[in-house]
Short mmCIF file of C-alpha atoms in Angstrom, two decimals:
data_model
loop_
_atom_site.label_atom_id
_atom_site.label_comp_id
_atom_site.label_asym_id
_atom_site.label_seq_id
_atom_site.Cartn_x
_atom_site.Cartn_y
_atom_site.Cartn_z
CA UNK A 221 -24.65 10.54 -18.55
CA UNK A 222 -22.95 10.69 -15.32
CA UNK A 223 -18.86 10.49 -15.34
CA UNK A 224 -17.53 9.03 -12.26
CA UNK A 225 -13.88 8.64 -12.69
CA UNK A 226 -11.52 6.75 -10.15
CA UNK A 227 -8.16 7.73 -9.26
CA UNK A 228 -5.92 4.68 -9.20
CA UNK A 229 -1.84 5.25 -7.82
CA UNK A 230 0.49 2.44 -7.85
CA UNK A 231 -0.23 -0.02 -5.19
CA UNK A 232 -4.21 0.55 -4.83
CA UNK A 233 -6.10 -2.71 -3.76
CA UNK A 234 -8.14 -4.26 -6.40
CA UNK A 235 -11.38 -4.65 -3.79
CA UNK A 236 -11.60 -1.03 -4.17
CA UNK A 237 -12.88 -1.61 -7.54
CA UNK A 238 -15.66 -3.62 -6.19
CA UNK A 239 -17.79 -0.08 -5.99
CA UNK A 240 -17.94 -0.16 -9.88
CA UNK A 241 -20.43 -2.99 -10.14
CA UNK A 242 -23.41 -1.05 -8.49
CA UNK A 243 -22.85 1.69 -11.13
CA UNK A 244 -22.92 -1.36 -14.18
CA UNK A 245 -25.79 -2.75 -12.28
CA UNK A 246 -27.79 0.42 -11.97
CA UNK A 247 -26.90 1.00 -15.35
CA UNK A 248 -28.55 -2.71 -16.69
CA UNK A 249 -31.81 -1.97 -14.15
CA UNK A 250 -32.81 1.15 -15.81
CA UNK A 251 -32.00 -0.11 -19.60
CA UNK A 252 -29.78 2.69 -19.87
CA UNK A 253 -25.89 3.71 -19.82
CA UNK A 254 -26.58 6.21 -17.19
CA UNK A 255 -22.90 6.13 -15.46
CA UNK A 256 -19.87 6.19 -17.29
CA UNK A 257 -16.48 4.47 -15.67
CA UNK A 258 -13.39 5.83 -16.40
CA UNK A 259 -9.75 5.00 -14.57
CA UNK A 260 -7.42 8.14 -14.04
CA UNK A 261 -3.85 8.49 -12.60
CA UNK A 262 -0.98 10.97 -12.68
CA UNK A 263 1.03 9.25 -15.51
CA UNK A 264 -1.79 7.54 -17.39
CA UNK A 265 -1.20 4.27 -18.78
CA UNK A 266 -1.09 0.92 -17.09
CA UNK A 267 -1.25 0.96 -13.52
CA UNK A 268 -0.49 -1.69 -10.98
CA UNK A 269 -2.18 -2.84 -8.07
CA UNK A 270 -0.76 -4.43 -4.77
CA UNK A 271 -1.29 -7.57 -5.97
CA UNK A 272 -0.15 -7.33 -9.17
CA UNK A 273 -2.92 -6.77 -11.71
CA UNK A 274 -2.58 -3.68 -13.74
CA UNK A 275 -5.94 -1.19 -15.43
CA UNK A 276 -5.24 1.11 -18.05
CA UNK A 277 -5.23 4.55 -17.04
CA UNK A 278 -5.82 7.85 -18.30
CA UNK A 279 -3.45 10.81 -17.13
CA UNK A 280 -4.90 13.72 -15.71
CA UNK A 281 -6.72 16.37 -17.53
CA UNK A 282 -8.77 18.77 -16.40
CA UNK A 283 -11.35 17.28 -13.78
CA UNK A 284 -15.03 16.54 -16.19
CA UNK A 285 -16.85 14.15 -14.29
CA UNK A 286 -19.21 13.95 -12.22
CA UNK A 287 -17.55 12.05 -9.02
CA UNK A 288 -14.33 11.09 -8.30
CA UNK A 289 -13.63 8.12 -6.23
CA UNK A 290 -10.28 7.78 -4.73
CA UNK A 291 -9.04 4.30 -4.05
CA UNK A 292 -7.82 2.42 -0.99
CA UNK A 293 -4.03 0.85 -0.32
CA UNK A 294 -3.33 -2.29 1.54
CA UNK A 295 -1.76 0.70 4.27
CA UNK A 296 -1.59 4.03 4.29
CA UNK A 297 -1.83 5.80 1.16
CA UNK A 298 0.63 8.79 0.89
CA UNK A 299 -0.62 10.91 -2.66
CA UNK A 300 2.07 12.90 -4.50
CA UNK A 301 1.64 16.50 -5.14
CA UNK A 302 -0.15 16.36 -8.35
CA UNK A 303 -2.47 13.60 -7.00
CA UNK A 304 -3.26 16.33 -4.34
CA UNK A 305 -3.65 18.96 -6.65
CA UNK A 306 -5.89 16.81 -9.10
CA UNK A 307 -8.14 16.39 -5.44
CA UNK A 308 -8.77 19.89 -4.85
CA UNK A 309 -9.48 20.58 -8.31
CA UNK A 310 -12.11 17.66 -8.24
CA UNK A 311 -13.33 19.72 -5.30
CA UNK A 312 -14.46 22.49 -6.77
CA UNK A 313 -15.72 21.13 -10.29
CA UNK A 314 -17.14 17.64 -9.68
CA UNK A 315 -20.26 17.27 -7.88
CA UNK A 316 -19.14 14.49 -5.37
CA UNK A 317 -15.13 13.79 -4.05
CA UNK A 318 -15.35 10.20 -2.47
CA UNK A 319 -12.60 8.16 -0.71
CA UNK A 320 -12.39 4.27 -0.52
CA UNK A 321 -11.20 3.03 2.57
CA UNK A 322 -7.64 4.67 2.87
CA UNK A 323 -8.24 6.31 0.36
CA UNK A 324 -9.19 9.23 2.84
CA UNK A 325 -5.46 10.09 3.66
CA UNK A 326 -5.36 11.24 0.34
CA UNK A 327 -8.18 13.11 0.80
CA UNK A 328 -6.69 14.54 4.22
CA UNK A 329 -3.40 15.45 2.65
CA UNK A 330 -5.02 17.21 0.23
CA UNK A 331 -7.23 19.11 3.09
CA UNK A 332 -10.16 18.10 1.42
CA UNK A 333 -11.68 16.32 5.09
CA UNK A 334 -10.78 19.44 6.97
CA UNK A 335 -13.44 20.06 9.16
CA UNK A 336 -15.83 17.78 7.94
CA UNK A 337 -16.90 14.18 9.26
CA UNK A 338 -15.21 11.71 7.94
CA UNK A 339 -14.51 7.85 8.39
CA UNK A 340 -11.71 5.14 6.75
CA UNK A 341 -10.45 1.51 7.62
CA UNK A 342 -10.99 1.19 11.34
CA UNK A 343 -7.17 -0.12 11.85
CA UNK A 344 -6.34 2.97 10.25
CA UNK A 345 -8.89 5.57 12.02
CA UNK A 346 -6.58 6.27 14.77
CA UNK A 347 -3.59 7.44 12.62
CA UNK A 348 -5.89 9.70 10.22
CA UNK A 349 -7.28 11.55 13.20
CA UNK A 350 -3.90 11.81 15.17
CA UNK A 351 -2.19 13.30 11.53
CA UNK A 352 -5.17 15.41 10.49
CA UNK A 353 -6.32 16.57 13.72
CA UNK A 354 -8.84 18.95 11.85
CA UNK A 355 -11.02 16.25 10.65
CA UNK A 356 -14.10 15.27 12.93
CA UNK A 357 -13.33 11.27 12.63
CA UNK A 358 -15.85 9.18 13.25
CA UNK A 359 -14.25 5.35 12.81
CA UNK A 360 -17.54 3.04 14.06
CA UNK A 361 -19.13 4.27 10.47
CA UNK A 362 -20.00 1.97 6.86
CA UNK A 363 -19.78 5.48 4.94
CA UNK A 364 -20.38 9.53 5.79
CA UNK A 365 -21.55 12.40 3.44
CA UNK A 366 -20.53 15.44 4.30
CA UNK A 367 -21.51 17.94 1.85
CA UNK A 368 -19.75 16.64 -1.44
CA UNK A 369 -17.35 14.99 0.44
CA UNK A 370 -18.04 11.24 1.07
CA UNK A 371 -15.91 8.54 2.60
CA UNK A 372 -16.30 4.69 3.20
CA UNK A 373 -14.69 2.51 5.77
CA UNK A 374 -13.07 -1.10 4.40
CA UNK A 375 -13.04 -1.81 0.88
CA UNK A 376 -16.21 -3.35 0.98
CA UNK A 377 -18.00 -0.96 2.46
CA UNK A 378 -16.99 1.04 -0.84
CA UNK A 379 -19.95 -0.77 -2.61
CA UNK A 380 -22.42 0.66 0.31
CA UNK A 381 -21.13 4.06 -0.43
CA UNK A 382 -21.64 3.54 -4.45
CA UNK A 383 -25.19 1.93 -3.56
CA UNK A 384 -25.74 5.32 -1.55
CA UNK A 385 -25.14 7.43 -4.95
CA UNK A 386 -27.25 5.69 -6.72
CA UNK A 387 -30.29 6.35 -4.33
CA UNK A 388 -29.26 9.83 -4.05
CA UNK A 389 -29.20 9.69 -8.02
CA UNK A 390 -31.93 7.72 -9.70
CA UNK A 391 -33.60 6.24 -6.14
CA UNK A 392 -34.19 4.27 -3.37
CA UNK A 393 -36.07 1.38 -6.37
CA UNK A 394 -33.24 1.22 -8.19
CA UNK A 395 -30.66 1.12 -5.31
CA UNK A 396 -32.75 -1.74 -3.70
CA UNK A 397 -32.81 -3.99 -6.69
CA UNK A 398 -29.09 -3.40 -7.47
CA UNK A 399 -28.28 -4.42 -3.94
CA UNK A 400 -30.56 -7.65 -4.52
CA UNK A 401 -28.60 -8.47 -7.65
CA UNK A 402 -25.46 -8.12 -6.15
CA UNK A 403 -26.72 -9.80 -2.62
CA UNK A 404 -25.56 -7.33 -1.03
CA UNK A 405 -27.55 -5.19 1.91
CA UNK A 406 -29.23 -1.93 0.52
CA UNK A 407 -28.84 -0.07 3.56
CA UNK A 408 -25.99 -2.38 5.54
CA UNK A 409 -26.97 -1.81 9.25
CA UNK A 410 -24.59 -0.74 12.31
CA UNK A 411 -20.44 0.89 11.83
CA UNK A 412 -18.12 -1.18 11.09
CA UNK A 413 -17.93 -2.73 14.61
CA UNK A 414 -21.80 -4.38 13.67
CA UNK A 415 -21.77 -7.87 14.79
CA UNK A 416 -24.58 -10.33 15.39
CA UNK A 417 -24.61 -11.30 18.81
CA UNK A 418 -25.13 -15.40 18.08
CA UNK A 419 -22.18 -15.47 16.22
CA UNK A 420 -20.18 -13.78 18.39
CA UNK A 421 -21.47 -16.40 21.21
CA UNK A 422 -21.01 -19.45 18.99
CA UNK A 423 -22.55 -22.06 21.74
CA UNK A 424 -21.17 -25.61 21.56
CA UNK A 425 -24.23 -27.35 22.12
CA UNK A 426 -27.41 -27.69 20.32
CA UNK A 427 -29.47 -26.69 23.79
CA UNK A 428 -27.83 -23.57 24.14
CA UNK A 429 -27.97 -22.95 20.86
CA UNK A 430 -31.63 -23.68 21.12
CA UNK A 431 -32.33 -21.15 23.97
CA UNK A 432 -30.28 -18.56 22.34
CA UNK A 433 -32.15 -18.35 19.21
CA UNK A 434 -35.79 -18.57 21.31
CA UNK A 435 -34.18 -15.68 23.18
CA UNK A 436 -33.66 -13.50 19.86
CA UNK A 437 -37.45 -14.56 18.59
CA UNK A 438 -38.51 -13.41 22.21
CA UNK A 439 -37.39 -10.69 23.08
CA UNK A 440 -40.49 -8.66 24.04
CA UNK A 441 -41.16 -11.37 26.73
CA UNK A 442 -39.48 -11.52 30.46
CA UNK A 443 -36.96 -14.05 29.37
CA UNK A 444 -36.07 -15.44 32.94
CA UNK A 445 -33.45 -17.66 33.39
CA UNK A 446 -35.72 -20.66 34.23
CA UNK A 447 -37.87 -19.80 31.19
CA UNK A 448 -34.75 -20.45 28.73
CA UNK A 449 -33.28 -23.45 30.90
CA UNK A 450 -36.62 -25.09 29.64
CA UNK A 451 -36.20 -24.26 26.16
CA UNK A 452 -33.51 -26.41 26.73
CA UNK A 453 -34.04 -29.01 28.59
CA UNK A 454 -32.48 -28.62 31.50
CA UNK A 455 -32.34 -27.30 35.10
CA UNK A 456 -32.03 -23.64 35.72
CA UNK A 457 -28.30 -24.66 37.59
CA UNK A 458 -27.53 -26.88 34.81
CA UNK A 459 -28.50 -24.10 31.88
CA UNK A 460 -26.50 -21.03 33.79
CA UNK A 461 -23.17 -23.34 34.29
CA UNK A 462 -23.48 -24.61 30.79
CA UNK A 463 -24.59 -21.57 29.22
CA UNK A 464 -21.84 -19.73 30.82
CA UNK A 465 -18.73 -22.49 30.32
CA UNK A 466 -19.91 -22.69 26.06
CA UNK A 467 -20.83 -18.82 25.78
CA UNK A 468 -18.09 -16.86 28.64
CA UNK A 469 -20.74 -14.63 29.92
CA UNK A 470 -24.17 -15.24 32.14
CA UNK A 471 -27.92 -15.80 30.07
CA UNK A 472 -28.78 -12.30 31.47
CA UNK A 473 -25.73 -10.61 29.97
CA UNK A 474 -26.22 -12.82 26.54
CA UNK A 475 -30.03 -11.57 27.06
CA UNK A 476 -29.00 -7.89 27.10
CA UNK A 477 -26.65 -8.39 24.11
CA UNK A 478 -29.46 -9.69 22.15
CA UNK A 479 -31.78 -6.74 22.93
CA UNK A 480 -28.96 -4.03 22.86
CA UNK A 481 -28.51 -5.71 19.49
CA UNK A 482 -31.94 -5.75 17.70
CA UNK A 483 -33.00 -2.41 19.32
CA UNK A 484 -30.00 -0.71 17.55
CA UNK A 485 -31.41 -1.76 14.28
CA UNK A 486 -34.41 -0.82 15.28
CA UNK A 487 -33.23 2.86 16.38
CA UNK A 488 -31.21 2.69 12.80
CA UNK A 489 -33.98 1.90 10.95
CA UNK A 490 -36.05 4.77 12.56
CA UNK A 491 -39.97 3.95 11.97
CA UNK A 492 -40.37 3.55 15.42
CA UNK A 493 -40.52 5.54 18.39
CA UNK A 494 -37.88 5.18 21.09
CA UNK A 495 -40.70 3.95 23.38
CA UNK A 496 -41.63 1.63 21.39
CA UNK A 497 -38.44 0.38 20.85
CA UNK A 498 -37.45 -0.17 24.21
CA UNK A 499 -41.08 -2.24 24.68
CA UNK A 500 -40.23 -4.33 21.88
CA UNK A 501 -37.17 -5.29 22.24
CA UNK A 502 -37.59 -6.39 26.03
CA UNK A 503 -36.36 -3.69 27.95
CA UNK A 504 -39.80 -2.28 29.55
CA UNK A 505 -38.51 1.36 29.81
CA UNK A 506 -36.41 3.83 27.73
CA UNK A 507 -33.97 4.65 30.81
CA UNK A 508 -33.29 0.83 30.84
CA UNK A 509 -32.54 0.63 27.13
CA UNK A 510 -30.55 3.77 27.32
CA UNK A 511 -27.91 2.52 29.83
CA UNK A 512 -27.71 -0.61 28.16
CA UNK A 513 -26.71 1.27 24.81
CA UNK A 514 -24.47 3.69 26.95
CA UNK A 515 -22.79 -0.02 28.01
CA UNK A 516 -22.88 -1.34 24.60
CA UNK A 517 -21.62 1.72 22.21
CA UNK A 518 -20.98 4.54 24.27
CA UNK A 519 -23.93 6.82 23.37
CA UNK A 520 -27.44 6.56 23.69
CA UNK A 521 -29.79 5.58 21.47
CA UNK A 522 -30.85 8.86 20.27
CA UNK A 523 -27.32 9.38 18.90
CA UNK A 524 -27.07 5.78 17.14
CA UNK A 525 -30.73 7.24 15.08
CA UNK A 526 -28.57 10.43 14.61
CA UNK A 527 -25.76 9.13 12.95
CA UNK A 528 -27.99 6.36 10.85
CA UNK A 529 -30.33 9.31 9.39
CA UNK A 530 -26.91 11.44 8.87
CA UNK A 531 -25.48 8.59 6.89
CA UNK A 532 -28.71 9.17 4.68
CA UNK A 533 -28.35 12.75 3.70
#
């Protein structure tokens, strides 16, 4: 039975709790009680969250678990001594030291992230990189491993970093059908700045709406401006002022978005060679694709498959 024990301080936000239901769930899909949950703090006893709803604690003893998962505050979390003590014990007897959205400051105080890749809240990314200078921050990610060190983003993205152990522990079967139970994604695709370019468009009309999602079913075709301004119904002058007055940006730009957009998860998911990528997705040529990623996110598409496959490890 694995031990994975969670270090709660007075404040911590409930959501970072949320992690512990892919452990019960993993536990129900095998039949067996292979994780263990237990809550740990400096004083033991009740603790109390920022909201107000308290968990029994117990008070540190010497670190016998197999993880410990530090949880996230509302804002920063500043760890006492002991807490940081308790860390770097965990460090050298547990098998995995994981942080939970700001939880990673008390990671970083404890100089656990020093020198390794790390992420946390992306209001908060800034700050932990400007006070911990030694940490290599990267703030666009859902979770990073770095040896035995893992940390998540947002509360939420706790759960994708739980879902990750249990791959990495009883696999990739198990993790999928947990993530189905829950409805959650197995493998959650893009950082934390993901979006999904229709959404972020949010047309007014039913005709743009129309041309945007035969756009995104398309996108291996030309996709001229005349060709969508038929989709819906209307004149190449009419489509481009209309598509432009309900969207703020021109069809080709919207275009571009899309394909940026699905050839990223294409790159992330990385069955497919870049080549083939850039053909499917629209954009004829790798050096095309590249520049549009280099527009998009700042690196090009070879990194984006870089940092996916590291997230895997």
């Amino acid at each position: 039975m694995q031990r994975i024990a969670f270090l709660l301080y007075p404040g911590f936000q409930v959501m970072s709790l949320a992690a512990i239901s892919a452990f019960e769930f993993a536990n129900l899909e095998i039949g067996e009680d292979h994780y263990e949950i237990i809550y740990v703090s400096e004083t033991g006893g009740p603790i109390t969250s920022s909201i107000g709803m308290t968990v029994d604690t117990r008070a540190f003893h010497e670190p016998d678990f197999d993880t410990l998962a530090v949880s996230g505050a509302p804002g920063i979390a500043v760890p006492t001594p002991g807490e940081q003590r308790y860390v770097q014990e965990a460090l050298t007897r547990s098998r995995r030291v994981a942080s939970i959205c700001t939880g990673a400051f008390v990671l970083a105080e404890a100089g656990v992230l020093d020198g390794r890749r790390a992420t946390t809240h992306w209001s908060v990314a800034r700050e932990l990189q400007v006070r911990y200078p030694k940490i290599k921050m990267e703030e666009d990610r859902i979770f990073i491993i770095d040896g035995s060190v893992w940390t998540s983003a947002g509360m939420t993205a706790g759960v994708d970093l739980a879902l990750a152990m249990v791959e990495k522990d009883l696999g990739a079967d198990v993790a999928r059908a947990v993530a189905k139970k829950l409805v959650v994604y197995h493998r959650r695709a893009g950082g934390q700045s993901q979006f999904s370019a229709l959404l972020d468009m949010e047309p007014k009309s039913d005709r743009i709406q129309s041309a945007l999602t035969y756009a995104k079913r398309n996108l291996h075709t030309t996709l001229s401006v005349e060709q969508l301004a038929d989709v819906a119904h209307l004149s190449p002058r009419q489509f481009s002022r209309a598509f432009r007055e309900e969207t703020g940006q021109s069809p080709a730009k919207a275009v571009e978005t899309l394909r940026v957009e699905a050839a990223r998860l294409m790159m992330e998911d990385g069955r497919h060679p870049i080549d083939v990528v850039a053909r499917e997705t629209g954009f004829a040529d790798r050096e095309r694709m590249r520049r549009a990623f280099l527009r998009a996110f700042g690196q090009p598409p070879q990194a984006i498959r870089r940092n996916a496959r590291g997230a895997e490890l």
